[in-house]
Amino acid sequence: MTDSSSTVRVRFAPSPTGYLHIGGARTALYNYLFARKQGGVFVLRIEDTDRERSTPAAMQAILDGMRYLGLDWDEGPEVGGDHGPYFQSERVEGYRALVDGLLESGAAYRCFCSRERLDELRKEQMAAKQRVHYDRRCRDLGADDVAARVERGDPFVVRFAVGEGETVVDDLIRGRVVFSNDEIEDFIVQRADGTCVYNLAVVGDDSGMEITHVIRGEDHLTNTPKQILLFRALGAPVPTYAHIALIHGPGRQKLSKRHGAVSVTEYQEQGYLPEAMLNFLVRMGWSYDDRQEIFSREELVEKFSLDGISRSPAMYDLDRLKHLGNYYMRQRSVADLTDLAGPRLVAAGLLPEEAARTRRAWLERMVALEQERVENLSQIVDRVRFYFEDPTEYEPKAAKALRKKPEVGEALVAFADVLEEKFDENGPAAMEEEARRLSEARTISMKDLCQPMRAVLTGRSFSPPLFDVIAVLGREATMRRLRAAPEIIKSLGGGAGGKSS
Ligand code: GLU
């Protein structure tokens, strides 16, 4: 062999039957980090043998999700490589050849047992409280008998002939896991329709792609002894295994949609920054030391090792993701965030495309005001919406503030008059000063003036500092909304006849 024999080669092997699941993304990340740390090769292989359930859209979602996370693969779809094809559906000829080899060497055999017989057998074994296993009836059929049946066209499956003894998985995370071969039935490697089963395809691919380390979810651990038996029977080197404990939702349940979004695409759409997602994913099961919580991509590559992976299930903690989301929003520059939020504002129909350039400084001011408070980009869009559109709805608390003292409507109109003259030269502090003067003159507290003011301007009960908001909102919209205050208050049930709660 060339020096490739010393190169670490790992793979991520998703089945394109749905979205890129959080658990899958974590597996991909661990493989990626391990490869980068070891100077190895990261292969992406698409396990699309389930033709019914595999879709091009799911495949695209997986590739998009990986690109969003920056998990660039060295070999695989769209990038090629010299161990292809990288789609299982294009490798079926090779699997058949492997099965033929197994039959020839006697490591596998044809089984002609009918579905009825197998059902009967299962029932008997269950009734006798025995393990439900194929009883190996066809294992010792004579060669002539087999040939005659094949000649007749009798349907058959191909089964692997499991030998005596035990099969040991020396797992880098779980340690030594011993399986008694008694527990492994003579499993099917090729179905009656000629298609191969998952275990055979994976072994064919892992050996064909010269995979040295298989890092995958613990749900595959029970497949591993079968795969090891196949590697040995094929005379191929057995890769080193590392099985990662699963992710649990609160209450130790298997992670499901009940626990919040479990697809990477959803978080991508919400505009979580990739660095937040990476930190969220990596820490579900891996730690470096007791202290460090936040890692740059470079630090992860430098510090990652399989030793740091826990054997116990990781917890799915969305509060942590929110915390990380906010942390990374604060790390980015306002210019960066504006670059990222701009297209979303255009897509939301709030901003004409060219205005993303011509009104850049204005956009940056509003982004700067929200940066500290948001976790993702769609929250920015949501929270700056009022700069573009007069509110038509008022949050319950905002509506309540407007109903509280209906006469504040007139005060807000008066405030509009004060501001109108010198809006441009008035910075936020000067405007606040004017508001204070008005509140004294009208004996209305600042709070009772400003809360309704915030409500008519933004529709919300909560915003960045009000006078900063006004400065960004601009004269025209501010005047219009303040002057509409009496009307708005009336429409919300305040004022004449309205209840002041
Ligand atoms: N295609 C399998 C899955 O999506 C992965 C198989 C493997 O990693 O060996 O679960």
Short mmCIF file of C-alpha atoms and ligand atoms in Angstrom, two decimals:
data_model
loop_
_atom_site.label_atom_id
_atom_site.label_comp_id
_atom_site.label_asym_id
_atom_site.label_seq_id
_atom_site.Cartn_x
_atom_site.Cartn_y
_atom_site.Cartn_z
CA MET A 1 0.00 0.00 0.00
CA THR A 2 0.98 3.63 -0.43
CA ASP A 3 1.22 6.06 2.45
CA SER A 4 -2.61 6.10 2.40
CA SER A 5 -2.39 3.17 4.81
CA SER A 6 -1.32 5.54 7.58
CA THR A 7 -3.84 8.25 6.77
CA VAL A 8 -6.88 8.54 8.97
CA ARG A 9 -10.04 8.26 6.88
CA VAL A 10 -13.45 8.78 8.45
CA ARG A 11 -16.90 9.12 7.00
CA PHE A 12 -20.30 10.55 7.73
CA ALA A 13 -22.93 8.35 6.12
CA PRO A 14 -26.40 9.86 6.34
CA SER A 15 -29.48 8.31 4.79
CA PRO A 16 -31.29 11.02 2.82
CA THR A 17 -34.73 10.18 4.12
CA GLY A 18 -35.40 13.36 6.09
CA TYR A 19 -33.66 16.45 7.32
CA LEU A 20 -30.18 16.68 8.84
CA HIS A 21 -30.98 15.68 12.39
CA ILE A 22 -29.20 17.33 15.30
CA GLY A 23 -27.76 13.95 16.29
CA GLY A 24 -26.52 13.36 12.74
CA ALA A 25 -24.95 16.80 12.59
CA ARG A 26 -23.12 16.09 15.83
CA THR A 27 -21.81 12.80 14.40
CA ALA A 28 -20.69 14.65 11.27
CA LEU A 29 -18.97 17.28 13.39
CA TYR A 30 -17.06 14.73 15.49
CA ASN A 31 -15.91 12.97 12.32
CA TYR A 32 -14.90 16.26 10.76
CA LEU A 33 -12.96 17.40 13.85
CA PHE A 34 -11.27 14.04 14.22
CA ALA A 35 -10.18 14.09 10.57
CA ARG A 36 -8.93 17.69 10.76
CA LYS A 37 -7.08 17.09 14.00
CA GLN A 38 -5.40 13.96 12.61
CA GLY A 39 -4.65 15.49 9.23
CA GLY A 40 -6.95 12.85 7.79
CA VAL A 41 -9.69 12.67 5.19
CA PHE A 42 -13.37 13.30 5.85
CA VAL A 43 -15.66 11.41 3.48
CA LEU A 44 -19.34 12.09 2.95
CA ARG A 45 -21.26 9.05 1.74
CA ILE A 46 -24.94 9.05 0.96
CA GLU A 47 -26.69 5.87 2.05
CA ASP A 48 -29.59 6.00 -0.35
CA THR A 49 -30.26 2.29 -0.74
CA ASP A 50 -33.78 2.80 0.59
CA ARG A 51 -35.10 4.05 -2.75
CA GLU A 52 -38.63 4.50 -1.45
CA ARG A 53 -37.69 6.86 1.32
CA SER A 54 -34.66 8.64 -0.14
CA THR A 55 -35.36 11.96 -1.84
CA PRO A 56 -33.18 14.51 -3.68
CA ALA A 57 -34.65 17.23 -1.45
CA ALA A 58 -33.49 15.44 1.68
CA MET A 59 -30.07 14.98 0.16
CA GLN A 60 -29.86 18.69 -0.65
CA ALA A 61 -30.95 19.60 2.88
CA ILE A 62 -28.12 17.47 4.26
CA LEU A 63 -25.51 19.06 1.99
CA ASP A 64 -26.83 22.56 2.77
CA GLY A 65 -26.81 21.84 6.49
CA MET A 66 -23.22 20.59 6.35
CA ARG A 67 -22.12 23.65 4.38
CA TYR A 68 -23.90 25.98 6.79
CA LEU A 69 -21.93 24.39 9.63
CA GLY A 70 -18.73 24.61 7.57
CA LEU A 71 -18.21 20.83 7.69
CA ASP A 72 -16.50 20.66 4.33
CA TRP A 73 -15.90 17.13 3.18
CA ASP A 74 -12.82 16.06 1.26
CA GLU A 75 -14.51 13.34 -0.76
CA GLY A 76 -18.15 12.84 -1.59
CA PRO A 77 -21.04 14.33 -3.54
CA GLU A 78 -20.21 17.44 -5.54
CA VAL A 79 -16.51 17.23 -4.73
CA GLY A 80 -15.69 13.75 -6.02
CA GLY A 81 -12.65 11.76 -4.94
CA ASP A 82 -10.94 8.57 -5.97
CA HIS A 83 -12.94 6.20 -3.75
CA GLY A 84 -16.29 6.90 -5.41
CA PRO A 85 -19.05 6.64 -6.26
CA TYR A 86 -20.24 8.17 -3.00
CA PHE A 87 -23.86 7.14 -3.34
CA GLN A 88 -24.74 3.63 -2.25
CA SER A 89 -27.29 3.40 -5.03
CA GLU A 90 -24.39 3.55 -7.49
CA ARG A 91 -22.39 0.84 -5.77
CA VAL A 92 -24.80 -2.09 -5.95
CA GLU A 93 -22.71 -4.04 -8.47
CA GLY A 94 -19.88 -4.08 -5.99
CA TYR A 95 -22.14 -5.37 -3.20
CA ARG A 96 -23.31 -8.24 -5.40
CA ALA A 97 -19.73 -9.18 -6.14
CA LEU A 98 -19.01 -9.25 -2.41
CA VAL A 99 -21.96 -11.56 -1.80
CA ASP A 100 -20.76 -13.85 -4.57
CA GLY A 101 -17.36 -13.96 -2.91
CA LEU A 102 -18.92 -14.82 0.46
CA LEU A 103 -20.93 -17.62 -1.15
CA GLU A 104 -17.88 -18.93 -2.88
CA SER A 105 -15.76 -19.03 0.25
CA GLY A 106 -18.57 -20.64 2.22
CA ALA A 107 -18.88 -17.67 4.57
CA ALA A 108 -22.47 -17.28 3.40
CA TYR A 109 -25.14 -19.61 2.09
CA ARG A 110 -28.39 -19.54 0.19
CA CYS A 111 -31.51 -20.00 2.28
CA PHE A 112 -34.64 -21.21 0.52
CA CYS A 113 -36.95 -21.23 3.54
CA SER A 114 -40.35 -19.76 2.76
CA ARG A 115 -41.90 -16.88 4.63
CA GLU A 116 -44.51 -19.33 6.00
CA ARG A 117 -41.86 -21.62 7.40
CA LEU A 118 -40.03 -18.73 9.03
CA ASP A 119 -43.28 -17.41 10.54
CA GLU A 120 -44.02 -20.87 11.88
CA LEU A 121 -40.54 -21.15 13.32
CA ARG A 122 -40.84 -17.77 15.00
CA LYS A 123 -44.15 -18.76 16.59
CA GLU A 124 -42.73 -22.02 17.89
CA GLN A 125 -39.67 -20.32 19.32
CA MET A 126 -41.77 -17.68 20.98
CA ALA A 127 -44.14 -20.26 22.45
CA ALA A 128 -41.17 -22.20 23.83
CA LYS A 129 -39.74 -18.91 25.15
CA GLN A 130 -36.66 -19.42 23.05
CA ARG A 131 -34.61 -16.83 21.30
CA VAL A 132 -36.11 -16.03 17.90
CA HIS A 133 -33.35 -17.03 15.52
CA TYR A 134 -33.19 -18.69 12.14
CA ASP A 135 -32.53 -22.39 12.81
CA ARG A 136 -29.90 -22.72 10.06
CA ARG A 137 -31.82 -25.39 8.22
CA CYS A 138 -30.34 -24.42 4.82
CA ARG A 139 -26.81 -23.99 6.12
CA ASP A 140 -25.78 -27.51 5.30
CA LEU A 141 -27.66 -28.17 2.07
CA GLY A 142 -25.56 -30.12 -0.36
CA ALA A 143 -24.02 -28.28 -3.31
CA ASP A 144 -26.04 -30.30 -5.82
CA ASP A 145 -29.26 -29.64 -3.99
CA VAL A 146 -28.55 -25.91 -3.97
CA ALA A 147 -27.63 -25.92 -7.64
CA ALA A 148 -30.84 -27.77 -8.54
CA ARG A 149 -32.99 -25.32 -6.60
CA VAL A 150 -31.26 -22.34 -8.17
CA GLU A 151 -31.72 -23.93 -11.56
CA ARG A 152 -35.45 -24.37 -10.83
CA GLY A 153 -35.67 -20.71 -9.98
CA ASP A 154 -36.56 -21.21 -6.31
CA PRO A 155 -36.39 -17.88 -4.51
CA PHE A 156 -33.65 -17.52 -1.89
CA VAL A 157 -31.96 -15.07 0.38
CA VAL A 158 -28.27 -15.15 1.23
CA ARG A 159 -27.39 -15.56 4.90
CA PHE A 160 -24.10 -15.10 6.66
CA ALA A 161 -22.90 -18.25 8.44
CA VAL A 162 -22.03 -17.04 11.92
CA GLY A 163 -19.28 -19.08 13.57
CA GLU A 164 -18.69 -20.07 17.17
CA GLY A 165 -17.10 -17.90 19.81
CA GLU A 166 -17.42 -14.23 20.48
CA THR A 167 -16.95 -10.98 18.65
CA VAL A 168 -15.26 -8.14 20.44
CA VAL A 169 -15.65 -4.47 19.67
CA ASP A 170 -12.74 -2.51 21.09
CA ASP A 171 -14.58 0.74 21.13
CA LEU A 172 -12.63 3.96 21.62
CA ILE A 173 -15.48 5.43 23.67
CA ARG A 174 -17.25 2.47 25.23
CA GLY A 175 -14.22 0.28 25.82
CA ARG A 176 -14.30 -3.43 25.22
CA VAL A 177 -17.76 -4.69 24.30
CA VAL A 178 -18.09 -8.45 23.94
CA PHE A 179 -20.84 -10.10 21.92
CA SER A 180 -21.36 -13.84 22.12
CA ASN A 181 -21.82 -15.18 18.61
CA ASP A 182 -24.71 -17.26 19.97
CA GLU A 183 -26.61 -14.02 20.15
CA ILE A 184 -26.08 -13.29 16.48
CA GLU A 185 -28.34 -15.15 14.10
CA ASP A 186 -27.31 -16.14 10.62
CA PHE A 187 -28.32 -12.74 9.31
CA ILE A 188 -29.43 -11.99 5.78
CA VAL A 189 -26.94 -10.15 3.59
CA GLN A 190 -28.90 -10.27 0.34
CA ARG A 191 -32.66 -10.24 0.01
CA ALA A 192 -34.73 -12.43 -2.31
CA ASP A 193 -34.98 -9.57 -4.81
CA GLY A 194 -31.20 -9.44 -5.06
CA THR A 195 -30.75 -6.22 -3.08
CA CYS A 196 -28.21 -6.10 -0.28
CA VAL A 197 -28.88 -5.20 3.32
CA TYR A 198 -27.46 -2.24 5.19
CA ASN A 199 -24.75 -4.18 7.05
CA LEU A 200 -23.28 -5.58 3.87
CA ALA A 201 -23.38 -2.26 2.03
CA VAL A 202 -21.71 -0.44 4.92
CA VAL A 203 -18.93 -2.99 5.15
CA GLY A 204 -18.46 -2.93 1.39
CA ASP A 205 -18.22 0.84 1.46
CA ASP A 206 -16.11 1.18 4.57
CA SER A 207 -13.58 -1.25 3.15
CA GLY A 208 -13.80 0.10 -0.41
CA MET A 209 -13.32 3.63 0.89
CA GLU A 210 -10.49 2.53 3.19
CA ILE A 211 -12.20 3.92 6.27
CA THR A 212 -9.93 3.64 9.30
CA HIS A 213 -12.27 4.92 12.04
CA VAL A 214 -16.03 4.58 12.25
CA ILE A 215 -17.45 7.26 14.54
CA ARG A 216 -21.22 6.96 14.76
CA GLY A 217 -24.23 6.88 17.04
CA GLU A 218 -24.56 4.21 19.68
CA ASP A 219 -27.78 3.02 18.02
CA HIS A 220 -25.48 1.23 15.57
CA LEU A 221 -23.52 -0.68 18.22
CA THR A 222 -25.59 -3.84 17.77
CA ASN A 223 -24.75 -3.84 14.06
CA THR A 224 -21.05 -3.68 14.74
CA PRO A 225 -20.36 -7.36 15.54
CA LYS A 226 -22.11 -8.36 12.32
CA GLN A 227 -20.05 -5.85 10.41
CA ILE A 228 -16.84 -7.09 12.03
CA LEU A 229 -17.72 -10.67 11.04
CA LEU A 230 -18.25 -9.50 7.48
CA PHE A 231 -14.95 -7.61 7.34
CA ARG A 232 -13.13 -10.71 8.53
CA ALA A 233 -14.91 -12.99 6.10
CA LEU A 234 -13.98 -10.63 3.28
CA GLY A 235 -10.39 -10.51 4.41
CA ALA A 236 -10.61 -6.74 4.84
CA PRO A 237 -9.08 -4.76 7.72
CA VAL A 238 -11.59 -3.98 10.48
CA PRO A 239 -11.83 -0.25 11.20
CA THR A 240 -11.58 1.12 14.71
CA TYR A 241 -14.97 1.95 16.20
CA ALA A 242 -16.17 4.81 18.37
CA HIS A 243 -19.84 4.82 19.32
CA ILE A 244 -21.27 8.07 20.63
CA ALA A 245 -23.98 8.04 23.30
CA LEU A 246 -27.30 9.37 22.09
CA ILE A 247 -28.85 12.74 22.83
CA HIS A 248 -31.74 12.80 25.27
CA GLY A 249 -34.49 15.29 25.78
CA PRO A 250 -35.34 16.48 29.28
CA GLY A 251 -36.51 13.59 31.42
CA ARG A 252 -34.12 11.16 29.72
CA GLN A 253 -36.48 10.54 26.83
CA LYS A 254 -35.26 9.88 23.33
CA LEU A 255 -34.90 13.19 21.56
CA SER A 256 -37.96 14.06 19.49
CA LYS A 257 -39.78 17.06 18.08
CA ARG A 258 -41.49 17.50 21.40
CA HIS A 259 -38.22 18.86 22.68
CA GLY A 260 -38.04 21.63 20.08
CA ALA A 261 -36.68 21.66 16.56
CA VAL A 262 -34.38 18.71 15.92
CA SER A 263 -33.42 19.56 12.36
CA VAL A 264 -30.37 21.65 11.63
CA THR A 265 -32.24 23.28 8.75
CA GLU A 266 -34.69 24.87 11.14
CA TYR A 267 -31.92 26.52 13.12
CA GLN A 268 -30.25 27.56 9.90
CA GLU A 269 -33.50 29.17 8.80
CA GLN A 270 -33.86 30.93 12.11
CA GLY A 271 -30.44 32.39 11.45
CA TYR A 272 -28.39 30.96 14.27
CA LEU A 273 -24.78 31.71 13.46
CA PRO A 274 -22.82 28.59 12.51
CA GLU A 275 -20.32 29.17 15.31
CA ALA A 276 -23.17 29.03 17.85
CA MET A 277 -24.46 25.78 16.38
CA LEU A 278 -20.98 24.25 16.34
CA ASN A 279 -20.47 25.00 20.01
CA PHE A 280 -23.93 23.75 20.83
CA LEU A 281 -23.39 20.49 18.95
CA VAL A 282 -19.86 19.78 20.08
CA ARG A 283 -20.62 20.20 23.76
CA MET A 284 -23.47 17.68 23.64
CA GLY A 285 -21.22 14.83 24.65
CA TRP A 286 -17.73 16.26 24.41
CA SER A 287 -15.80 18.39 26.85
CA TYR A 288 -12.25 19.65 27.00
CA ASP A 289 -11.87 20.53 30.65
CA ASP A 290 -14.12 21.80 33.42
CA ARG A 291 -13.72 25.39 32.44
CA GLN A 292 -13.81 26.07 28.74
CA GLU A 293 -17.31 26.43 27.32
CA ILE A 294 -16.73 28.39 24.15
CA PHE A 295 -14.44 27.28 21.33
CA SER A 296 -13.51 28.76 17.99
CA ARG A 297 -13.44 26.34 15.07
CA GLU A 298 -9.63 26.39 15.14
CA GLU A 299 -9.58 25.63 18.87
CA LEU A 300 -11.96 22.75 18.34
CA VAL A 301 -9.71 21.26 15.71
CA GLU A 302 -6.76 21.70 18.00
CA LYS A 303 -8.39 20.41 21.19
CA PHE A 304 -10.79 17.76 19.98
CA SER A 305 -10.15 14.18 20.89
CA LEU A 306 -12.33 11.10 21.24
CA ASP A 307 -11.14 10.79 24.85
CA GLY A 308 -13.23 13.83 25.70
CA ILE A 309 -16.46 12.14 24.61
CA SER A 310 -18.71 11.05 27.44
CA ARG A 311 -20.22 7.58 27.67
CA SER A 312 -23.47 8.86 29.07
CA PRO A 313 -26.26 10.38 27.02
CA ALA A 314 -26.03 14.09 26.32
CA MET A 315 -28.83 16.45 27.24
CA TYR A 316 -30.63 18.54 24.67
CA ASP A 317 -30.60 21.95 26.27
CA LEU A 318 -32.12 24.62 24.07
CA ASP A 319 -31.48 27.32 26.67
CA ARG A 320 -27.85 26.71 26.04
CA LEU A 321 -28.33 27.19 22.33
CA LYS A 322 -30.10 30.49 22.98
CA HIS A 323 -27.29 31.58 25.22
CA LEU A 324 -24.70 30.65 22.59
CA GLY A 325 -26.77 32.29 19.87
CA ASN A 326 -26.79 35.56 21.77
CA TYR A 327 -23.12 35.25 22.69
CA TYR A 328 -22.09 34.92 19.06
CA MET A 329 -24.40 37.69 17.87
CA ARG A 330 -22.51 39.95 20.25
CA GLN A 331 -19.15 38.74 18.95
CA ARG A 332 -19.85 39.68 15.35
CA SER A 333 -19.41 43.21 14.04
CA VAL A 334 -22.48 45.28 13.28
CA ALA A 335 -21.35 45.40 9.66
CA ASP A 336 -21.29 41.60 9.49
CA LEU A 337 -24.69 41.24 11.06
CA THR A 338 -26.09 43.84 8.68
CA ASP A 339 -24.68 41.87 5.75
CA LEU A 340 -26.44 38.78 7.05
CA ALA A 341 -29.71 40.42 8.07
CA GLY A 342 -30.05 42.53 4.88
CA PRO A 343 -31.14 39.70 2.55
CA ARG A 344 -33.60 38.51 5.19
CA LEU A 345 -35.17 41.97 5.36
CA VAL A 346 -35.44 41.97 1.57
CA ALA A 347 -36.95 38.47 1.60
CA ALA A 348 -39.45 39.54 4.26
CA GLY A 349 -40.60 42.28 1.89
CA LEU A 350 -39.55 45.04 4.28
CA LEU A 351 -36.68 46.45 2.30
CA PRO A 352 -36.33 46.99 -1.46
CA GLU A 353 -33.20 45.27 -2.66
CA GLU A 354 -31.27 48.40 -3.62
CA ALA A 355 -32.10 50.00 -0.27
CA ALA A 356 -29.94 47.34 1.40
CA ARG A 357 -27.06 49.33 -0.12
CA THR A 358 -28.37 52.89 -0.23
CA ARG A 359 -29.67 52.87 3.32
CA ARG A 360 -26.80 50.88 4.74
CA ALA A 361 -25.87 53.32 7.53
CA TRP A 362 -29.47 53.46 8.69
CA LEU A 363 -29.70 49.65 8.73
CA GLU A 364 -26.54 49.40 10.74
CA ARG A 365 -27.95 51.75 13.37
CA MET A 366 -31.02 49.58 13.89
CA VAL A 367 -28.98 46.38 13.92
CA ALA A 368 -26.62 47.91 16.48
CA LEU A 369 -29.56 48.65 18.77
CA GLU A 370 -30.75 45.01 18.65
CA GLN A 371 -27.44 43.19 18.60
CA GLU A 372 -27.18 42.73 22.36
CA ARG A 373 -30.64 41.26 22.71
CA VAL A 374 -31.06 38.72 19.95
CA GLU A 375 -30.11 35.09 19.51
CA ASN A 376 -30.45 34.75 15.76
CA LEU A 377 -31.00 36.70 12.56
CA SER A 378 -34.72 36.12 12.27
CA GLN A 379 -35.15 37.77 15.65
CA ILE A 380 -33.44 40.83 14.20
CA VAL A 381 -35.91 40.88 11.32
CA ASP A 382 -38.78 40.45 13.69
CA ARG A 383 -37.63 43.18 16.02
CA VAL A 384 -36.78 45.82 13.43
CA ARG A 385 -40.01 45.35 11.49
CA PHE A 386 -41.55 48.44 13.10
CA TYR A 387 -38.95 50.72 11.50
CA PHE A 388 -40.40 49.77 8.12
CA GLU A 389 -44.11 49.42 8.84
CA ASP A 390 -46.45 51.29 11.16
CA PRO A 391 -47.58 48.83 13.78
CA THR A 392 -51.05 47.46 13.16
CA GLU A 393 -51.06 45.26 16.20
CA TYR A 394 -50.10 46.03 19.73
CA GLU A 395 -48.70 43.51 22.17
CA PRO A 396 -51.10 43.02 25.10
CA LYS A 397 -48.83 44.91 27.46
CA ALA A 398 -48.37 47.73 24.96
CA ALA A 399 -52.14 47.97 24.50
CA LYS A 400 -52.58 48.06 28.23
CA ALA A 401 -50.09 50.93 28.53
CA LEU A 402 -52.09 52.83 25.92
CA ARG A 403 -55.38 52.31 27.71
CA LYS A 404 -54.06 53.15 31.11
CA LYS A 405 -54.38 56.95 30.84
CA PRO A 406 -56.19 57.76 27.63
CA GLU A 407 -55.41 61.49 27.97
CA VAL A 408 -51.76 60.66 27.24
CA GLY A 409 -52.82 60.66 23.58
CA GLU A 410 -52.92 64.45 23.61
CA ALA A 411 -49.54 64.60 25.35
CA LEU A 412 -48.05 62.47 22.59
CA VAL A 413 -49.48 64.78 19.94
CA ALA A 414 -47.97 67.72 21.84
CA PHE A 415 -44.65 65.90 21.94
CA ALA A 416 -44.82 65.46 18.17
CA ASP A 417 -45.19 69.23 17.86
CA VAL A 418 -42.16 69.80 20.05
CA LEU A 419 -40.01 67.36 18.10
CA GLU A 420 -41.11 68.36 14.63
CA GLU A 421 -39.20 71.64 14.52
CA LYS A 422 -35.78 70.42 15.41
CA PHE A 423 -35.85 66.70 14.94
CA ASP A 424 -32.64 66.45 12.97
CA GLU A 425 -30.44 68.34 15.33
CA ASN A 426 -31.92 66.62 18.36
CA GLY A 427 -29.90 63.63 19.43
CA PRO A 428 -31.55 61.03 21.68
CA ALA A 429 -30.43 62.79 24.88
CA ALA A 430 -31.91 66.12 23.79
CA MET A 431 -35.19 64.43 22.85
CA GLU A 432 -35.33 62.76 26.20
CA GLU A 433 -34.83 66.18 27.80
CA GLU A 434 -37.80 67.54 25.83
CA ALA A 435 -39.91 64.61 27.01
CA ARG A 436 -38.95 65.30 30.60
CA ARG A 437 -39.97 68.92 30.23
CA LEU A 438 -43.32 67.90 28.79
CA SER A 439 -43.90 65.36 31.52
CA GLU A 440 -43.33 68.03 34.16
CA ALA A 441 -45.49 70.60 32.42
CA ARG A 442 -48.36 68.11 32.13
CA THR A 443 -47.74 66.46 35.53
CA ILE A 444 -47.54 63.06 33.96
CA SER A 445 -44.73 60.75 35.00
CA MET A 446 -41.98 59.87 32.51
CA LYS A 447 -43.07 56.27 32.73
CA ASP A 448 -46.67 57.11 31.95
CA LEU A 449 -45.51 59.17 29.01
CA CYS A 450 -42.86 56.87 27.62
CA GLN A 451 -44.60 53.53 27.83
CA PRO A 452 -47.50 54.61 25.64
CA MET A 453 -45.01 56.42 23.42
CA ARG A 454 -43.06 53.21 22.92
CA ALA A 455 -46.32 51.41 22.29
CA VAL A 456 -47.53 53.71 19.49
CA LEU A 457 -44.09 53.84 17.89
CA THR A 458 -43.18 50.17 18.00
CA GLY A 459 -46.32 48.21 18.92
CA ARG A 460 -44.30 46.72 21.76
CA SER A 461 -43.86 47.06 25.47
CA PHE A 462 -40.17 46.44 25.24
CA SER A 463 -37.53 47.92 22.94
CA PRO A 464 -34.02 49.32 22.93
CA PRO A 465 -33.76 52.75 24.64
CA LEU A 466 -36.75 54.71 23.37
CA PHE A 467 -35.01 57.87 22.24
CA ASP A 468 -32.36 55.89 20.38
CA VAL A 469 -35.19 54.15 18.60
CA ILE A 470 -36.83 57.47 17.73
CA ALA A 471 -33.58 58.78 16.27
CA VAL A 472 -33.38 55.77 13.97
CA LEU A 473 -37.09 55.70 13.19
CA GLY A 474 -36.82 59.23 11.80
CA ARG A 475 -38.95 62.31 11.82
CA GLU A 476 -41.70 61.37 9.43
CA ALA A 477 -42.68 58.02 10.94
CA THR A 478 -42.31 59.36 14.48
CA MET A 479 -44.62 62.31 13.81
CA ARG A 480 -47.18 60.18 12.04
CA ARG A 481 -47.35 57.57 14.77
CA LEU A 482 -47.35 60.05 17.67
CA ARG A 483 -50.14 62.04 16.04
CA ALA A 484 -52.18 58.92 15.53
CA ALA A 485 -51.99 58.17 19.27
CA PRO A 486 -55.49 59.43 20.23
CA GLU A 487 -57.02 57.37 17.43
CA ILE A 488 -55.03 54.27 18.35
CA ILE A 489 -55.98 54.62 21.99
CA LYS A 490 -59.62 54.88 21.04
CA SER A 491 -59.42 51.85 18.77
CA LEU A 492 -57.94 49.85 21.61
CA GLY A 493 -60.89 50.67 23.84
CA GLY A 494 -59.27 53.55 25.73
CA GLY A 495 -60.64 57.11 25.93
CA ALA A 496 -64.32 58.07 25.95
CA GLY A 497 -66.38 55.18 27.28
CA GLY A 498 -63.27 52.98 27.45
CA LYS A 499 -62.24 51.27 30.64
CA SER A 500 -59.05 52.57 32.07
CA SER A 501 -57.57 49.52 33.61
N1 GLU B 1 -26.81 5.46 7.23
C1 GLU B 1 -26.73 5.21 8.63
C2 GLU B 1 -27.59 6.19 9.39
O1 GLU B 1 -27.97 7.21 8.84
C3 GLU B 1 -25.32 5.36 9.15
C4 GLU B 1 -24.55 4.13 9.05
C5 GLU B 1 -23.18 4.18 9.69
O2 GLU B 1 -22.74 5.26 10.14
O3 GLU B 1 -22.55 3.15 9.71
O4 GLU B 1 -27.91 5.94 10.51
#
